[in-house]
């Protein structure tokens, strides 16, 4: 639904959740998924390379895997956000370790914010999000209407 300056997207009751973790945070994310698998199994899950494989192996949850982050997985997740196929992201990144694909990480976080995707970057936030009242209902997120913004800029240039 388009509302002048915004496009409204509905996040359904069944969420499409991306699960991403840097090497130093994979164990934490896998353990969190194990603790929360009764909730997570009710949603569609995807993730980057090794993270998705580890979660599936250790929890039995079905997680669609994309490439490893350094091999384009972060960009694949970002593309799915743009396509409207990811509603929610848990991304445990390691603030104390340099990442060879840091520009991709920043691009993924940026696109998630641009498209108003809820993001948890630590387990406390992930717990709050997973237990939110919105996990059991629909939610409308508002994304800036970039087409209108471009049209407005063009008309101002005339």
mmCIF file of C-alpha atoms in Angstrom:
data_model
loop_
_atom_site.group_PDB
_atom_site.id
_atom_site.type_symbol
_atom_site.label_atom_id
_atom_site.label_comp_id
_atom_site.label_asym_id
_atom_site.label_seq_id
_atom_site.Cartn_x
_atom_site.Cartn_y
_atom_site.Cartn_z
ATOM 1 C CA UNK A 1 0.000 0.000 0.000
ATOM 2 C CA UNK A 2 1.454 3.386 -1.001
ATOM 3 C CA UNK A 3 0.886 6.328 1.329
ATOM 4 C CA UNK A 4 2.348 9.374 -0.412
ATOM 5 C CA UNK A 5 5.805 9.488 1.204
ATOM 6 C CA UNK A 6 5.821 5.864 2.373
ATOM 7 C CA UNK A 7 5.164 2.368 1.108
ATOM 8 C CA UNK A 8 3.620 0.133 3.756
ATOM 9 C CA UNK A 9 4.624 -3.527 3.831
ATOM 10 C CA UNK A 10 2.876 -6.057 6.002
ATOM 11 C CA UNK A 11 4.976 -8.523 7.945
ATOM 12 C CA UNK A 12 2.769 -11.598 8.287
ATOM 13 C CA UNK A 13 2.257 -13.780 11.332
ATOM 14 C CA UNK A 14 4.810 -16.216 9.935
ATOM 15 C CA UNK A 15 8.044 -14.237 9.829
ATOM 16 C CA UNK A 16 10.889 -14.682 7.356
ATOM 17 C CA UNK A 17 13.915 -14.499 9.650
ATOM 18 C CA UNK A 18 17.552 -14.159 8.569
ATOM 19 C CA UNK A 19 20.152 -15.604 10.957
ATOM 20 C CA UNK A 20 23.700 -14.314 10.506
ATOM 21 C CA UNK A 21 26.742 -14.523 12.792
ATOM 22 C CA UNK A 22 30.430 -13.798 12.511
ATOM 23 C CA UNK A 23 32.808 -16.614 13.440
ATOM 24 C CA UNK A 24 33.261 -15.425 17.021
ATOM 25 C CA UNK A 25 29.473 -15.309 17.519
ATOM 26 C CA UNK A 26 28.307 -18.481 15.760
ATOM 27 C CA UNK A 27 28.286 -20.582 18.936
ATOM 28 C CA UNK A 28 26.129 -17.964 20.700
ATOM 29 C CA UNK A 29 23.637 -17.855 17.852
ATOM 30 C CA UNK A 30 23.403 -21.646 17.591
ATOM 31 C CA UNK A 31 22.796 -21.923 21.354
ATOM 32 C CA UNK A 32 20.183 -19.140 21.185
ATOM 33 C CA UNK A 33 18.417 -20.967 18.338
ATOM 34 C CA UNK A 34 18.451 -24.183 20.375
ATOM 35 C CA UNK A 35 16.858 -22.393 23.357
ATOM 36 C CA UNK A 36 14.236 -20.797 21.117
ATOM 37 C CA UNK A 37 13.595 -23.523 18.572
ATOM 38 C CA UNK A 38 9.948 -23.974 19.604
ATOM 39 C CA UNK A 39 9.294 -20.381 18.520
ATOM 40 C CA UNK A 40 11.648 -20.386 15.541
ATOM 41 C CA UNK A 41 10.178 -23.565 14.011
ATOM 42 C CA UNK A 42 6.952 -21.622 13.384
ATOM 43 C CA UNK A 43 8.775 -19.231 11.040
ATOM 44 C CA UNK A 44 10.798 -19.413 7.807
ATOM 45 C CA UNK A 45 14.526 -19.239 8.474
ATOM 46 C CA UNK A 46 17.487 -18.454 6.266
ATOM 47 C CA UNK A 47 21.107 -17.609 6.924
ATOM 48 C CA UNK A 48 24.583 -17.301 5.576
ATOM 49 C CA UNK A 49 26.861 -20.283 4.857
ATOM 50 C CA UNK A 50 28.322 -21.960 7.898
ATOM 51 C CA UNK A 51 25.878 -20.310 10.293
ATOM 52 C CA UNK A 52 22.832 -21.830 8.591
ATOM 53 C CA UNK A 53 24.495 -25.252 8.400
ATOM 54 C CA UNK A 54 25.499 -25.230 12.080
ATOM 55 C CA UNK A 55 22.010 -24.178 13.197
ATOM 56 C CA UNK A 56 20.397 -26.943 11.132
ATOM 57 C CA UNK A 57 22.859 -29.611 12.319
ATOM 58 C CA UNK A 58 22.650 -28.723 16.003
ATOM 59 C CA UNK A 59 18.979 -27.778 16.366
ATOM 60 C CA UNK A 60 17.136 -29.654 13.627
ATOM 61 C CA UNK A 61 15.611 -26.357 12.440
ATOM 62 C CA UNK A 62 15.262 -25.950 8.679
ATOM 63 C CA UNK A 63 17.429 -23.004 7.627
ATOM 64 C CA UNK A 64 17.822 -22.102 3.951
ATOM 65 C CA UNK A 65 21.502 -21.436 3.437
ATOM 66 C CA UNK A 66 23.071 -18.771 1.273
ATOM 67 C CA UNK A 67 26.772 -18.218 0.607
ATOM 68 C CA UNK A 68 29.221 -17.475 3.373
ATOM 69 C CA UNK A 69 29.331 -13.749 4.227
ATOM 70 C CA UNK A 70 32.753 -13.091 2.647
ATOM 71 C CA UNK A 71 31.619 -14.934 -0.494
ATOM 72 C CA UNK A 72 28.519 -12.796 -1.040
ATOM 73 C CA UNK A 73 26.084 -14.208 1.534
ATOM 74 C CA UNK A 74 25.564 -10.834 3.212
ATOM 75 C CA UNK A 75 24.713 -9.367 -0.177
ATOM 76 C CA UNK A 76 22.311 -12.237 -0.902
ATOM 77 C CA UNK A 77 20.496 -11.579 2.392
ATOM 78 C CA UNK A 78 20.413 -7.852 1.546
ATOM 79 C CA UNK A 79 18.886 -8.623 -1.854
ATOM 80 C CA UNK A 80 16.176 -10.726 -0.172
ATOM 81 C CA UNK A 81 15.387 -7.775 2.116
ATOM 82 C CA UNK A 82 14.997 -5.523 -0.933
ATOM 83 C CA UNK A 83 12.740 -8.144 -2.556
ATOM 84 C CA UNK A 84 10.548 -8.181 0.560
ATOM 85 C CA UNK A 85 11.451 -11.784 1.396
ATOM 86 C CA UNK A 86 13.048 -11.135 4.794
ATOM 87 C CA UNK A 87 11.093 -9.502 7.606
ATOM 88 C CA UNK A 88 13.425 -9.755 10.560
ATOM 89 C CA UNK A 89 17.149 -10.304 11.100
ATOM 90 C CA UNK A 90 19.322 -11.588 13.907
ATOM 91 C CA UNK A 91 22.879 -10.550 13.020
ATOM 92 C CA UNK A 92 25.426 -11.225 15.725
ATOM 93 C CA UNK A 93 28.492 -9.391 14.505
ATOM 94 C CA UNK A 94 31.756 -9.291 16.373
ATOM 95 C CA UNK A 95 32.625 -5.671 17.237
ATOM 96 C CA UNK A 96 36.119 -6.683 18.409
ATOM 97 C CA UNK A 97 37.260 -8.547 15.290
ATOM 98 C CA UNK A 98 38.163 -7.062 11.923
ATOM 99 C CA UNK A 99 36.136 -8.561 9.086
ATOM 100 C CA UNK A 100 37.579 -8.935 5.582
ATOM 101 C CA UNK A 101 34.116 -8.263 4.157
ATOM 102 C CA UNK A 102 33.334 -5.256 6.356
ATOM 103 C CA UNK A 103 31.890 -3.202 3.448
ATOM 104 C CA UNK A 104 29.371 -6.018 2.831
ATOM 105 C CA UNK A 105 28.440 -6.088 6.527
ATOM 106 C CA UNK A 106 27.848 -2.329 6.536
ATOM 107 C CA UNK A 107 25.827 -2.572 3.321
ATOM 108 C CA UNK A 108 23.619 -5.297 4.832
ATOM 109 C CA UNK A 109 22.991 -3.299 7.997
ATOM 110 C CA UNK A 110 22.295 -0.180 5.923
ATOM 111 C CA UNK A 111 19.781 -1.900 3.637
ATOM 112 C CA UNK A 112 18.000 -3.427 6.651
ATOM 113 C CA UNK A 113 17.563 0.061 8.109
ATOM 114 C CA UNK A 114 16.480 1.545 4.759
ATOM 115 C CA UNK A 115 13.789 -1.144 4.454
ATOM 116 C CA UNK A 116 12.737 -0.843 8.120
ATOM 117 C CA UNK A 117 13.624 -4.437 9.004
ATOM 118 C CA UNK A 118 13.843 -5.223 12.733
ATOM 119 C CA UNK A 119 17.475 -6.129 13.515
ATOM 120 C CA UNK A 120 18.977 -7.695 16.614
ATOM 121 C CA UNK A 121 22.742 -7.353 16.904
ATOM 122 C CA UNK A 122 22.994 -8.989 20.316
ATOM 123 C CA UNK A 123 21.183 -11.724 22.208
ATOM 124 C CA UNK A 124 19.331 -9.372 24.552
ATOM 125 C CA UNK A 125 17.718 -7.596 21.624
ATOM 126 C CA UNK A 126 17.016 -10.941 19.928
ATOM 127 C CA UNK A 127 15.224 -12.131 23.089
ATOM 128 C CA UNK A 128 13.136 -8.951 23.270
ATOM 129 C CA UNK A 129 12.215 -9.187 19.590
ATOM 130 C CA UNK A 130 11.332 -12.871 19.720
ATOM 131 C CA UNK A 131 9.044 -12.318 22.702
ATOM 132 C CA UNK A 132 7.442 -9.190 21.300
ATOM 133 C CA UNK A 133 3.671 -9.126 20.856
ATOM 134 C CA UNK A 134 4.354 -8.609 17.135
ATOM 135 C CA UNK A 135 5.777 -12.128 16.745
ATOM 136 C CA UNK A 136 2.247 -13.543 16.885
ATOM 137 C CA UNK A 137 0.497 -10.986 14.725
ATOM 138 C CA UNK A 138 0.942 -8.958 11.575
ATOM 139 C CA UNK A 139 2.875 -5.712 11.595
ATOM 140 C CA UNK A 140 2.990 -2.884 9.075
ATOM 141 C CA UNK A 141 6.388 -1.386 8.419
ATOM 142 C CA UNK A 142 6.796 1.889 6.570
ATOM 143 C CA UNK A 143 9.496 2.323 3.965
ATOM 144 C CA UNK A 144 10.243 5.685 2.436
ATOM 145 C CA UNK A 145 8.747 5.966 -1.057
ATOM 146 C CA UNK A 146 12.011 6.445 -2.934
ATOM 147 C CA UNK A 147 10.297 6.684 -6.330
ATOM 148 C CA UNK A 148 8.301 9.671 -5.119
ATOM 149 C CA UNK A 149 11.431 11.197 -3.594
ATOM 150 C CA UNK A 150 13.265 10.920 -6.927
ATOM 151 C CA UNK A 151 10.272 12.350 -8.804
ATOM 152 C CA UNK A 152 10.141 15.270 -6.369
ATOM 153 C CA UNK A 153 13.855 15.949 -6.865
ATOM 154 C CA UNK A 154 13.505 15.849 -10.647
ATOM 155 C CA UNK A 155 10.527 18.218 -10.610
ATOM 156 C CA UNK A 156 12.497 20.654 -8.408
ATOM 157 C CA UNK A 157 15.321 20.665 -10.953
ATOM 158 C CA UNK A 158 13.042 21.861 -13.758
#
